DNA sequence: TTTGGATAGTTGCACAAACAACTATATGCC
DNA sequence: GGCATATAGTTGTTTGTGCAACTATCCAAA
């Protein structure tokens, strides 16, 4: 039984992702405390736009592992907050290219620092090599199922 | 820099829990394909009730890492589906004890088999010792932040 | 050049999550 | 006993997610 290493009692955490839920909640609280009026999900979209802006909504779907309606609404809300702009592509009028506003550019440094802080709190006392193995396993899980 | 082992590019997956999202979606699809009309979140509540029924909503909050309103509504929906019953406690009238219906008892075996199957698909090609380390790290993360 | 299929994005609906504010009940202290 | 405080649960609101159905545009083949 090669991959049957889960006892029943351990199923639950893996499926429900309690660890990532805890990380996301902690980071959200840091955003709120800092007076940053954005959600973790909105931040995750900005995160990819900071790496590269001017990408389509479809590309944001792939990057964030969300479906098209989810991205439509996240972009809606980010637009309401004046953090991104939809710009119609010139060669393909089906496509919206998403650009950051100046206001969103200002958020990068502060929110990334809070994210770093959160991960350091999460991984306190965990040796580096175990973290690396954990990341590796989660990446394989994602690749196996996506 | 003891716990600074995350490069920027790796932040994202850890916070958004792409792996657990992928697992949950796969399991949800298996439920749907099997004609089982329940959500992963409802299943996670049943999961704890199969281990021990007749516990309070507050105990379900602790077990599932959800807040009270979330449990209220999950129990509402499970009651509508005739899967659980609220029974007022006799010694403390603030408390609802949650019991499984016969219909819910019948779901245990089939859904647990689908969950096992999902985890086997997720962990295909991952050696057991790495899975153990991954579980250990996620548990520490949860304990550090909860 | 038209037409049929693919792709990008939006909208409607049901379900879930987080927070705040609320009701009802219990408990501890004077 | 009576009151302050804590605890259990509910409700309202905003935001996000997944699915299905829809519109608009593009592209390729007849």
mmCIF file of C-alpha atoms (C1' of nucleotides) in Angstrom:
data_model
loop_
_atom_site.group_PDB
_atom_site.id
_atom_site.type_symbol
_atom_site.label_atom_id
_atom_site.label_comp_id
_atom_site.label_asym_id
_atom_site.label_seq_id
_atom_site.Cartn_x
_atom_site.Cartn_y
_atom_site.Cartn_z
ATOM 1 C CA UNK A 1 0.000 0.000 0.000
ATOM 2 C CA UNK A 2 2.409 2.627 -1.265
ATOM 3 C CA UNK A 3 0.523 5.860 -0.706
ATOM 4 C CA UNK A 4 -1.858 4.866 2.004
ATOM 5 C CA UNK A 5 0.076 6.640 4.712
ATOM 6 C CA UNK A 6 -2.892 8.593 6.072
ATOM 7 C CA UNK A 7 -4.636 7.356 9.113
ATOM 8 C CA UNK A 8 -8.231 8.541 9.245
ATOM 9 C CA UNK A 9 -7.458 11.119 11.910
ATOM 10 C CA UNK A 10 -5.057 12.912 9.641
ATOM 11 C CA UNK A 11 -7.259 13.233 6.585
ATOM 12 C CA UNK A 12 -9.065 16.231 7.824
ATOM 13 C CA UNK A 13 -6.275 18.791 8.145
ATOM 14 C CA UNK A 14 -4.845 18.025 4.759
ATOM 15 C CA UNK A 15 -8.123 18.500 2.971
ATOM 16 C CA UNK A 16 -9.332 21.569 4.811
ATOM 17 C CA UNK A 17 -5.966 23.320 4.792
ATOM 18 C CA UNK A 18 -6.026 24.498 8.378
ATOM 19 C CA UNK A 19 -2.435 25.718 8.169
ATOM 20 C CA UNK A 20 -2.972 27.948 5.159
ATOM 21 C CA UNK A 21 -6.253 29.178 6.651
ATOM 22 C CA UNK A 22 -4.372 30.152 9.795
ATOM 23 C CA UNK A 23 -1.689 31.949 7.782
ATOM 24 C CA UNK A 24 -4.273 33.833 5.719
ATOM 25 C CA UNK A 25 -6.210 34.907 8.814
ATOM 26 C CA UNK A 26 -3.074 36.135 10.527
ATOM 27 C CA UNK A 27 -2.054 38.155 7.468
ATOM 28 C CA UNK A 28 -5.550 39.583 7.075
ATOM 29 C CA UNK A 29 -5.443 40.768 10.683
ATOM 30 C CA UNK A 30 -2.109 42.461 10.048
ATOM 31 C CA UNK A 31 -3.610 44.229 7.029
ATOM 32 C CA UNK A 32 -6.580 45.373 9.090
ATOM 33 C CA UNK A 33 -4.430 46.545 11.991
ATOM 34 C CA UNK A 34 -2.250 48.491 9.575
ATOM 35 C CA UNK A 35 -5.383 50.171 8.207
ATOM 36 C CA UNK A 36 -4.956 48.508 4.816
ATOM 37 C CA UNK A 37 -8.404 48.113 3.415
ATOM 38 C CA UNK A 38 -7.852 45.041 1.216
ATOM 39 C CA UNK A 39 -8.639 41.358 1.482
ATOM 40 C CA UNK A 40 -6.126 38.537 1.183
ATOM 41 C CA UNK A 41 -7.733 37.496 -2.088
ATOM 42 C CA UNK A 42 -7.401 40.993 -3.521
ATOM 43 C CA UNK A 43 -3.789 41.039 -2.318
ATOM 44 C CA UNK A 44 -3.123 37.733 -4.082
ATOM 45 C CA UNK A 45 -4.170 39.337 -7.369
ATOM 46 C CA UNK A 46 -2.017 42.409 -6.724
ATOM 47 C CA UNK A 47 0.855 40.073 -5.872
ATOM 48 C CA UNK A 48 0.872 38.692 -9.403
ATOM 49 C CA UNK A 49 0.405 42.120 -10.949
ATOM 50 C CA UNK A 50 3.427 43.412 -9.039
ATOM 51 C CA UNK A 51 5.428 40.666 -10.694
ATOM 52 C CA UNK A 52 3.972 41.576 -14.086
ATOM 53 C CA UNK A 53 1.184 43.993 -14.870
ATOM 54 C CA UNK A 54 -0.743 44.366 -18.090
ATOM 55 C CA UNK A 55 -1.732 40.708 -18.174
ATOM 56 C CA UNK A 56 -5.213 39.465 -19.063
ATOM 57 C CA UNK A 57 -7.867 38.264 -16.665
ATOM 58 C CA UNK A 58 -7.386 34.762 -18.036
ATOM 59 C CA UNK A 59 -3.705 34.910 -17.143
ATOM 60 C CA UNK A 60 -4.701 36.026 -13.652
ATOM 61 C CA UNK A 61 -6.993 32.974 -13.452
ATOM 62 C CA UNK A 62 -4.054 30.683 -14.198
ATOM 63 C CA UNK A 63 -1.709 32.502 -11.854
ATOM 64 C CA UNK A 64 -4.085 32.556 -8.904
ATOM 65 C CA UNK A 65 -5.764 29.183 -9.497
ATOM 66 C CA UNK A 66 -9.205 30.771 -9.600
ATOM 67 C CA UNK A 67 -11.996 30.553 -12.167
ATOM 68 C CA UNK A 68 -13.053 33.341 -14.486
ATOM 69 C CA UNK A 69 -16.029 34.623 -12.499
ATOM 70 C CA UNK A 70 -13.879 34.886 -9.361
ATOM 71 C CA UNK A 71 -11.333 37.013 -11.182
ATOM 72 C CA UNK A 72 -14.054 39.144 -12.768
ATOM 73 C CA UNK A 73 -15.338 40.034 -9.325
ATOM 74 C CA UNK A 74 -11.948 40.495 -7.696
ATOM 75 C CA UNK A 75 -10.995 42.862 -10.506
ATOM 76 C CA UNK A 76 -14.369 44.608 -10.086
ATOM 77 C CA UNK A 77 -13.633 45.200 -6.420
ATOM 78 C CA UNK A 78 -10.026 46.214 -7.019
ATOM 79 C CA UNK A 79 -11.268 48.696 -9.592
ATOM 80 C CA UNK A 80 -13.772 50.128 -7.093
ATOM 81 C CA UNK A 81 -10.874 50.577 -4.680
ATOM 82 C CA UNK A 82 -8.911 52.378 -7.424
ATOM 83 C CA UNK A 83 -6.130 49.816 -7.275
ATOM 84 C CA UNK A 84 -6.320 48.458 -10.833
ATOM 85 C CA UNK A 85 -7.612 49.528 -14.241
ATOM 86 C CA UNK A 86 -9.037 47.397 -17.045
ATOM 87 C CA UNK A 87 -7.619 48.412 -20.428
ATOM 88 C CA UNK A 88 -9.048 46.814 -23.557
ATOM 89 C CA UNK A 89 -6.397 45.074 -25.627
ATOM 90 C CA UNK A 90 -5.813 46.650 -29.024
ATOM 91 C CA UNK A 91 -5.245 43.467 -31.033
ATOM 92 C CA UNK A 92 -7.942 41.381 -29.388
ATOM 93 C CA UNK A 93 -11.011 43.147 -28.197
ATOM 94 C CA UNK A 94 -12.116 40.206 -26.072
ATOM 95 C CA UNK A 95 -9.214 40.782 -23.716
ATOM 96 C CA UNK A 96 -8.912 43.150 -20.755
ATOM 97 C CA UNK A 97 -5.357 43.946 -19.746
ATOM 98 C CA UNK A 98 -5.074 44.756 -16.054
ATOM 99 C CA UNK A 99 -2.839 47.584 -14.897
ATOM 100 C CA UNK A 100 -1.932 48.813 -11.428
ATOM 101 C CA UNK A 101 -2.685 52.338 -10.275
ATOM 102 C CA UNK A 102 -0.108 54.431 -8.461
ATOM 103 C CA UNK A 103 -2.000 53.726 -5.263
ATOM 104 C CA UNK A 104 -1.510 49.983 -5.727
ATOM 105 C CA UNK A 105 2.178 50.399 -6.472
ATOM 106 C CA UNK A 106 2.552 52.065 -3.085
ATOM 107 C CA UNK A 107 1.042 49.052 -1.320
ATOM 108 C CA UNK A 108 3.649 46.565 -2.466
ATOM 109 C CA UNK A 109 6.428 47.185 -0.001
ATOM 110 C CA UNK A 110 4.257 47.392 3.109
ATOM 111 C CA UNK A 111 2.123 44.347 2.370
ATOM 112 C CA UNK A 112 5.080 42.206 1.366
ATOM 113 C CA UNK A 113 6.766 43.072 4.654
ATOM 114 C CA UNK A 114 3.648 41.984 6.548
ATOM 115 C CA UNK A 115 3.521 38.748 4.541
ATOM 116 C CA UNK A 116 7.166 38.026 5.334
ATOM 117 C CA UNK A 117 6.480 38.723 8.992
ATOM 118 C CA UNK A 118 3.510 36.361 8.957
ATOM 119 C CA UNK A 119 5.505 33.534 7.418
ATOM 120 C CA UNK A 120 8.288 34.026 9.919
ATOM 121 C CA UNK A 121 5.778 33.726 12.747
ATOM 122 C CA UNK A 122 4.267 30.659 11.107
ATOM 123 C CA UNK A 123 7.598 28.916 10.622
ATOM 124 C CA UNK A 124 9.202 29.832 13.912
ATOM 125 C CA UNK A 125 11.028 26.783 15.262
ATOM 126 C CA UNK A 126 10.750 24.913 11.949
ATOM 127 C CA UNK A 127 14.156 23.979 10.499
ATOM 128 C CA UNK A 128 14.861 25.175 6.989
ATOM 129 C CA UNK A 129 15.300 21.742 5.471
ATOM 130 C CA UNK A 130 11.887 20.618 6.702
ATOM 131 C CA UNK A 131 10.277 23.731 5.262
ATOM 132 C CA UNK A 132 11.894 22.937 1.935
ATOM 133 C CA UNK A 133 10.544 19.397 1.967
ATOM 134 C CA UNK A 134 7.089 20.674 2.887
ATOM 135 C CA UNK A 135 7.088 23.127 -0.005
ATOM 136 C CA UNK A 136 8.235 20.369 -2.323
ATOM 137 C CA UNK A 137 5.413 18.045 -1.245
ATOM 138 C CA UNK A 138 2.769 20.765 -1.598
ATOM 139 C CA UNK A 139 4.039 21.575 -5.074
ATOM 140 C CA UNK A 140 3.804 17.924 -6.125
ATOM 141 C CA UNK A 141 0.271 17.678 -4.692
ATOM 142 C CA UNK A 142 -0.722 20.735 -6.678
ATOM 143 C CA UNK A 143 0.866 19.387 -9.864
ATOM 144 C CA UNK A 144 -0.795 16.004 -9.378
ATOM 145 C CA UNK A 145 -4.281 17.494 -9.097
ATOM 146 C CA UNK A 146 -4.426 20.782 -10.966
ATOM 147 C CA UNK B 1 18.282 35.102 9.362
ATOM 148 C CA UNK B 2 16.883 31.913 10.863
ATOM 149 C CA UNK B 3 13.391 31.746 9.421
ATOM 150 C CA UNK B 4 13.747 33.861 6.368
ATOM 151 C CA UNK B 5 13.838 30.958 3.988
ATOM 152 C CA UNK B 6 11.093 32.209 1.675
ATOM 153 C CA UNK B 7 12.009 33.910 -1.489
ATOM 154 C CA UNK B 8 9.296 36.235 -2.715
ATOM 155 C CA UNK B 9 8.212 33.848 -5.427
ATOM 156 C CA UNK B 10 7.329 31.204 -2.919
ATOM 157 C CA UNK B 11 5.213 33.302 -0.595
ATOM 158 C CA UNK B 12 2.125 33.050 -2.642
ATOM 159 C CA UNK B 13 1.412 29.319 -2.586
ATOM 160 C CA UNK B 14 1.935 29.010 1.117
ATOM 161 C CA UNK B 15 -0.495 31.767 1.964
ATOM 162 C CA UNK B 16 -3.203 30.903 -0.496
ATOM 163 C CA UNK B 17 -3.053 27.146 0.098
ATOM 164 C CA UNK B 18 -3.184 26.091 -3.515
ATOM 165 C CA UNK B 19 -2.488 22.466 -2.604
ATOM 166 C CA UNK B 20 -5.384 22.158 -0.167
ATOM 167 C CA UNK B 21 -7.637 24.022 -2.589
ATOM 168 C CA UNK B 22 -6.736 21.500 -5.276
ATOM 169 C CA UNK B 23 -7.440 18.584 -2.925
ATOM 170 C CA UNK B 24 -10.786 20.023 -1.878
ATOM 171 C CA UNK B 25 -11.884 20.648 -5.463
ATOM 172 C CA UNK B 26 -10.950 17.140 -6.506
ATOM 173 C CA UNK B 27 -12.890 15.636 -3.616
ATOM 174 C CA UNK B 28 -15.891 17.867 -4.306
ATOM 175 C CA UNK B 29 -15.939 16.639 -7.895
ATOM 176 C CA UNK B 30 -15.879 13.059 -6.698
ATOM 177 C CA UNK B 31 -18.841 13.778 -4.430
ATOM 178 C CA UNK B 32 -20.751 15.375 -7.295
ATOM 179 C CA UNK B 33 -19.962 12.562 -9.709
ATOM 180 C CA UNK B 34 -21.124 10.032 -7.137
ATOM 181 C CA UNK B 35 -24.400 11.944 -6.834
ATOM 182 C CA UNK B 36 -23.644 12.927 -3.236
ATOM 183 C CA UNK B 37 -25.342 16.225 -2.680
ATOM 184 C CA UNK B 38 -23.039 17.689 -0.019
ATOM 185 C CA UNK B 39 -20.276 20.280 0.051
ATOM 186 C CA UNK B 40 -16.746 19.714 1.347
ATOM 187 C CA UNK B 41 -17.490 22.070 4.222
ATOM 188 C CA UNK B 42 -20.602 20.114 5.198
ATOM 189 C CA UNK B 43 -18.585 16.920 4.930
ATOM 190 C CA UNK B 44 -15.933 18.324 7.256
ATOM 191 C CA UNK B 45 -18.599 18.815 9.910
ATOM 192 C CA UNK B 46 -19.959 15.303 9.401
ATOM 193 C CA UNK B 47 -16.378 14.029 9.616
ATOM 194 C CA UNK B 48 -16.102 15.219 13.203
ATOM 195 C CA UNK B 49 -19.580 14.007 14.086
ATOM 196 C CA UNK B 50 -18.726 10.530 12.811
ATOM 197 C CA UNK B 51 -15.841 10.537 15.274
ATOM 198 C CA UNK B 52 -18.156 11.730 18.055
ATOM 199 C CA UNK B 53 -21.735 12.880 17.773
ATOM 200 C CA UNK B 54 -23.809 14.713 20.332
ATOM 201 C CA UNK B 55 -21.252 17.507 20.682
ATOM 202 C CA UNK B 56 -22.131 21.196 20.857
ATOM 203 C CA UNK B 57 -21.832 23.734 18.067
ATOM 204 C CA UNK B 58 -19.008 25.385 19.999
ATOM 205 C CA UNK B 59 -17.115 22.110 20.042
ATOM 206 C CA UNK B 60 -17.657 21.873 16.291
ATOM 207 C CA UNK B 61 -16.184 25.371 15.972
ATOM 208 C CA UNK B 62 -13.008 24.253 17.717
ATOM 209 C CA UNK B 63 -12.806 21.001 15.793
ATOM 210 C CA UNK B 64 -13.288 22.553 12.369
ATOM 211 C CA UNK B 65 -11.411 25.829 13.009
ATOM 212 C CA UNK B 66 -14.468 27.869 12.037
ATOM 213 C CA UNK B 67 -16.279 30.661 13.838
ATOM 214 C CA UNK B 68 -19.729 30.380 15.390
ATOM 215 C CA UNK B 69 -21.763 31.955 12.584
ATOM 216 C CA UNK B 70 -20.149 29.602 10.078
ATOM 217 C CA UNK B 71 -21.125 26.580 12.153
ATOM 218 C CA UNK B 72 -24.649 27.911 12.697
ATOM 219 C CA UNK B 73 -25.166 28.079 8.945
ATOM 220 C CA UNK B 74 -23.466 24.784 8.161
ATOM 221 C CA UNK B 75 -25.677 23.086 10.750
ATOM 222 C CA UNK B 76 -28.686 24.914 9.272
ATOM 223 C CA UNK B 77 -27.900 23.489 5.851
ATOM 224 C CA UNK B 78 -27.123 20.011 7.173
ATOM 225 C CA UNK B 79 -30.466 20.076 8.985
ATOM 226 C CA UNK B 80 -32.263 21.064 5.769
ATOM 227 C CA UNK B 81 -30.610 18.066 4.096
ATOM 228 C CA UNK B 82 -31.832 15.843 6.933
ATOM 229 C CA UNK B 83 -28.290 14.872 7.855
ATOM 230 C CA UNK B 84 -28.149 16.227 11.425
ATOM 231 C CA UNK B 85 -30.520 17.181 14.215
ATOM 232 C CA UNK B 86 -30.145 19.911 16.854
ATOM 233 C CA UNK B 87 -31.128 18.621 20.298
ATOM 234 C CA UNK B 88 -31.280 21.103 23.174
ATOM 235 C CA UNK B 89 -29.047 20.071 26.070
ATOM 236 C CA UNK B 90 -30.919 19.205 29.253
ATOM 237 C CA UNK B 91 -28.466 20.688 31.748
ATOM 238 C CA UNK B 92 -27.661 23.863 29.804
ATOM 239 C CA UNK B 93 -30.346 25.311 27.630
ATOM 240 C CA UNK B 94 -27.892 27.535 25.737
ATOM 241 C CA UNK B 95 -26.361 24.476 24.141
ATOM 242 C CA UNK B 96 -27.448 22.551 21.057
ATOM 243 C CA UNK B 97 -26.127 19.020 20.846
ATOM 244 C CA UNK B 98 -25.739 17.870 17.257
ATOM 245 C CA UNK B 99 -26.730 14.332 16.288
ATOM 246 C CA UNK B 100 -26.437 12.445 13.025
ATOM 247 C CA UNK B 101 -29.469 11.053 11.221
ATOM 248 C CA UNK B 102 -29.499 7.535 9.816
ATOM 249 C CA UNK B 103 -29.042 9.069 6.385
ATOM 250 C CA UNK B 104 -25.783 10.709 7.492
ATOM 251 C CA UNK B 105 -24.502 7.500 9.039
ATOM 252 C CA UNK B 106 -24.898 5.851 5.667
ATOM 253 C CA UNK B 107 -22.665 8.470 4.022
ATOM 254 C CA UNK B 108 -19.601 7.765 6.129
ATOM 255 C CA UNK B 109 -18.153 4.770 4.358
ATOM 256 C CA UNK B 110 -18.625 6.053 0.807
ATOM 257 C CA UNK B 111 -17.301 9.560 1.438
ATOM 258 C CA UNK B 112 -14.299 8.357 3.423
ATOM 259 C CA UNK B 113 -13.398 6.035 0.566
ATOM 260 C CA UNK B 114 -13.539 8.974 -1.856
ATOM 261 C CA UNK B 115 -11.392 11.057 0.493
ATOM 262 C CA UNK B 116 -8.798 8.274 0.732
ATOM 263 C CA UNK B 117 -8.818 7.989 -3.043
ATOM 264 C CA UNK B 118 -8.290 11.734 -3.411
ATOM 265 C CA UNK B 119 -5.339 11.774 -1.038
ATOM 266 C CA UNK B 120 -3.771 8.835 -2.828
ATOM 267 C CA UNK B 121 -4.048 10.722 -6.106
ATOM 268 C CA UNK B 122 -2.620 13.834 -4.459
ATOM 269 C CA UNK B 123 0.350 12.027 -2.928
ATOM 270 C CA UNK B 124 1.175 9.739 -5.792
ATOM 271 C CA UNK B 125 4.958 9.661 -6.217
ATOM 272 C CA UNK B 126 5.572 11.338 -2.852
ATOM 273 C CA UNK B 127 7.643 9.178 -0.483
ATOM 274 C CA UNK B 128 6.110 8.445 2.898
ATOM 275 C CA UNK B 129 8.827 10.102 4.940
ATOM 276 C CA UNK B 130 8.401 13.377 3.067
ATOM 277 C CA UNK B 131 4.663 13.265 3.627
ATOM 278 C CA UNK B 132 5.298 12.807 7.331
ATOM 279 C CA UNK B 133 7.604 15.810 7.451
ATOM 280 C CA UNK B 134 5.082 17.890 5.531
ATOM 281 C CA UNK B 135 2.313 16.990 7.971
ATOM 282 C CA UNK B 136 4.613 17.822 10.860
ATOM 283 C CA UNK B 137 5.449 21.252 9.449
ATOM 284 C CA UNK B 138 1.807 22.084 8.754
ATOM 285 C CA UNK B 139 0.888 21.067 12.288
ATOM 286 C CA UNK B 140 3.558 23.358 13.731
ATOM 287 C CA UNK B 141 2.407 26.229 11.525
ATOM 288 C CA UNK B 142 -1.131 25.722 12.760
ATOM 289 C CA UNK B 143 -0.012 25.561 16.405
ATOM 290 C CA UNK B 144 2.111 28.676 15.990
ATOM 291 C CA UNK B 145 -0.768 30.746 14.630
ATOM 292 C CA UNK B 146 -4.061 29.372 15.898
ATOM 293 C "C1'" DT C 1 -17.108 35.261 -47.232
ATOM 294 C "C1'" DT C 2 -19.678 32.993 -44.353
ATOM 295 C "C1'" DT C 3 -20.157 29.964 -40.718
ATOM 296 C "C1'" DG C 4 -18.982 27.067 -36.775
ATOM 297 C "C1'" DG C 5 -16.084 26.363 -33.002
ATOM 298 C "C1'" DA C 6 -12.981 28.255 -29.582
ATOM 299 C "C1'" DT C 7 -11.770 31.813 -26.288
ATOM 300 C "C1'" DA C 8 -12.390 36.084 -22.979
ATOM 301 C "C1'" DG C 9 -15.189 37.925 -20.048
ATOM 302 C "C1'" DT C 10 -19.817 38.734 -17.420
ATOM 303 C "C1'" DT C 11 -23.967 37.562 -14.782
ATOM 304 C "C1'" DG C 12 -27.109 34.744 -11.794
ATOM 305 C "C1'" DC C 13 -27.395 31.597 -8.187
ATOM 306 C "C1'" DA C 14 -26.227 28.845 -4.029
ATOM 307 C "C1'" DC C 15 -22.979 28.202 -0.553
ATOM 308 C "C1'" DA C 16 -19.408 29.632 2.658
ATOM 309 C "C1'" DA C 17 -16.392 32.889 5.694
ATOM 310 C "C1'" DA C 18 -15.346 36.882 8.726
ATOM 311 C "C1'" DC C 19 -16.918 40.463 11.538
ATOM 312 C "C1'" DA C 20 -20.152 42.969 14.436
ATOM 313 C "C1'" DA C 21 -24.209 43.198 16.934
ATOM 314 C "C1'" DC C 22 -27.680 40.827 19.009
ATOM 315 C "C1'" DT C 23 -30.656 37.307 22.345
ATOM 316 C "C1'" DA C 24 -30.868 33.867 25.754
ATOM 317 C "C1'" DT C 25 -29.015 31.367 29.374
ATOM 318 C "C1'" DA C 26 -25.714 30.279 32.992
ATOM 319 C "C1'" DT C 27 -22.552 31.403 36.759
ATOM 320 C "C1'" DG C 28 -20.022 33.735 40.260
ATOM 321 C "C1'" DC C 29 -19.914 37.319 43.646
ATOM 322 C "C1'" DC C 30 -21.967 40.761 46.779
ATOM 323 C "C1'" DG D 1 -31.668 36.719 45.852
ATOM 324 C "C1'" DG D 2 -29.900 39.998 42.439
ATOM 325 C "C1'" DC D 3 -26.652 41.807 39.400
ATOM 326 C "C1'" DA D 4 -22.399 41.703 36.461
ATOM 327 C "C1'" DT D 5 -20.084 38.965 33.448
ATOM 328 C "C1'" DA D 6 -19.229 35.133 30.538
ATOM 329 C "C1'" DT D 7 -20.832 31.740 27.237
ATOM 330 C "C1'" DA D 8 -23.834 29.531 23.339
ATOM 331 C "C1'" DG D 9 -25.988 30.475 19.528
ATOM 332 C "C1'" DT D 10 -28.295 33.548 15.789
ATOM 333 C "C1'" DT D 11 -28.718 37.256 12.315
ATOM 334 C "C1'" DG D 12 -27.130 40.940 8.989
ATOM 335 C "C1'" DT D 13 -23.711 42.513 5.865
ATOM 336 C "C1'" DT D 14 -19.790 42.233 2.756
ATOM 337 C "C1'" DT D 15 -16.725 39.431 0.258
ATOM 338 C "C1'" DG D 16 -15.289 35.369 -2.113
ATOM 339 C "C1'" DT D 17 -16.046 30.679 -4.791
ATOM 340 C "C1'" DG D 18 -17.849 27.309 -8.110
ATOM 341 C "C1'" DC D 19 -20.976 26.136 -11.545
ATOM 342 C "C1'" DA D 20 -23.915 27.063 -15.502
ATOM 343 C "C1'" DA D 21 -25.488 29.989 -18.903
ATOM 344 C "C1'" DC D 22 -24.756 33.853 -21.463
ATOM 345 C "C1'" DT D 23 -22.482 37.694 -24.871
ATOM 346 C "C1'" DA D 24 -18.814 39.286 -27.685
ATOM 347 C "C1'" DT D 25 -14.981 38.500 -30.369
ATOM 348 C "C1'" DC D 26 -11.671 35.862 -32.903
ATOM 349 C "C1'" DC D 27 -10.094 32.427 -36.181
ATOM 350 C "C1'" DA D 28 -10.028 28.838 -39.424
ATOM 351 C "C1'" DA D 29 -12.023 25.947 -42.855
ATOM 352 C "C1'" DA D 30 -15.415 25.232 -46.471
#
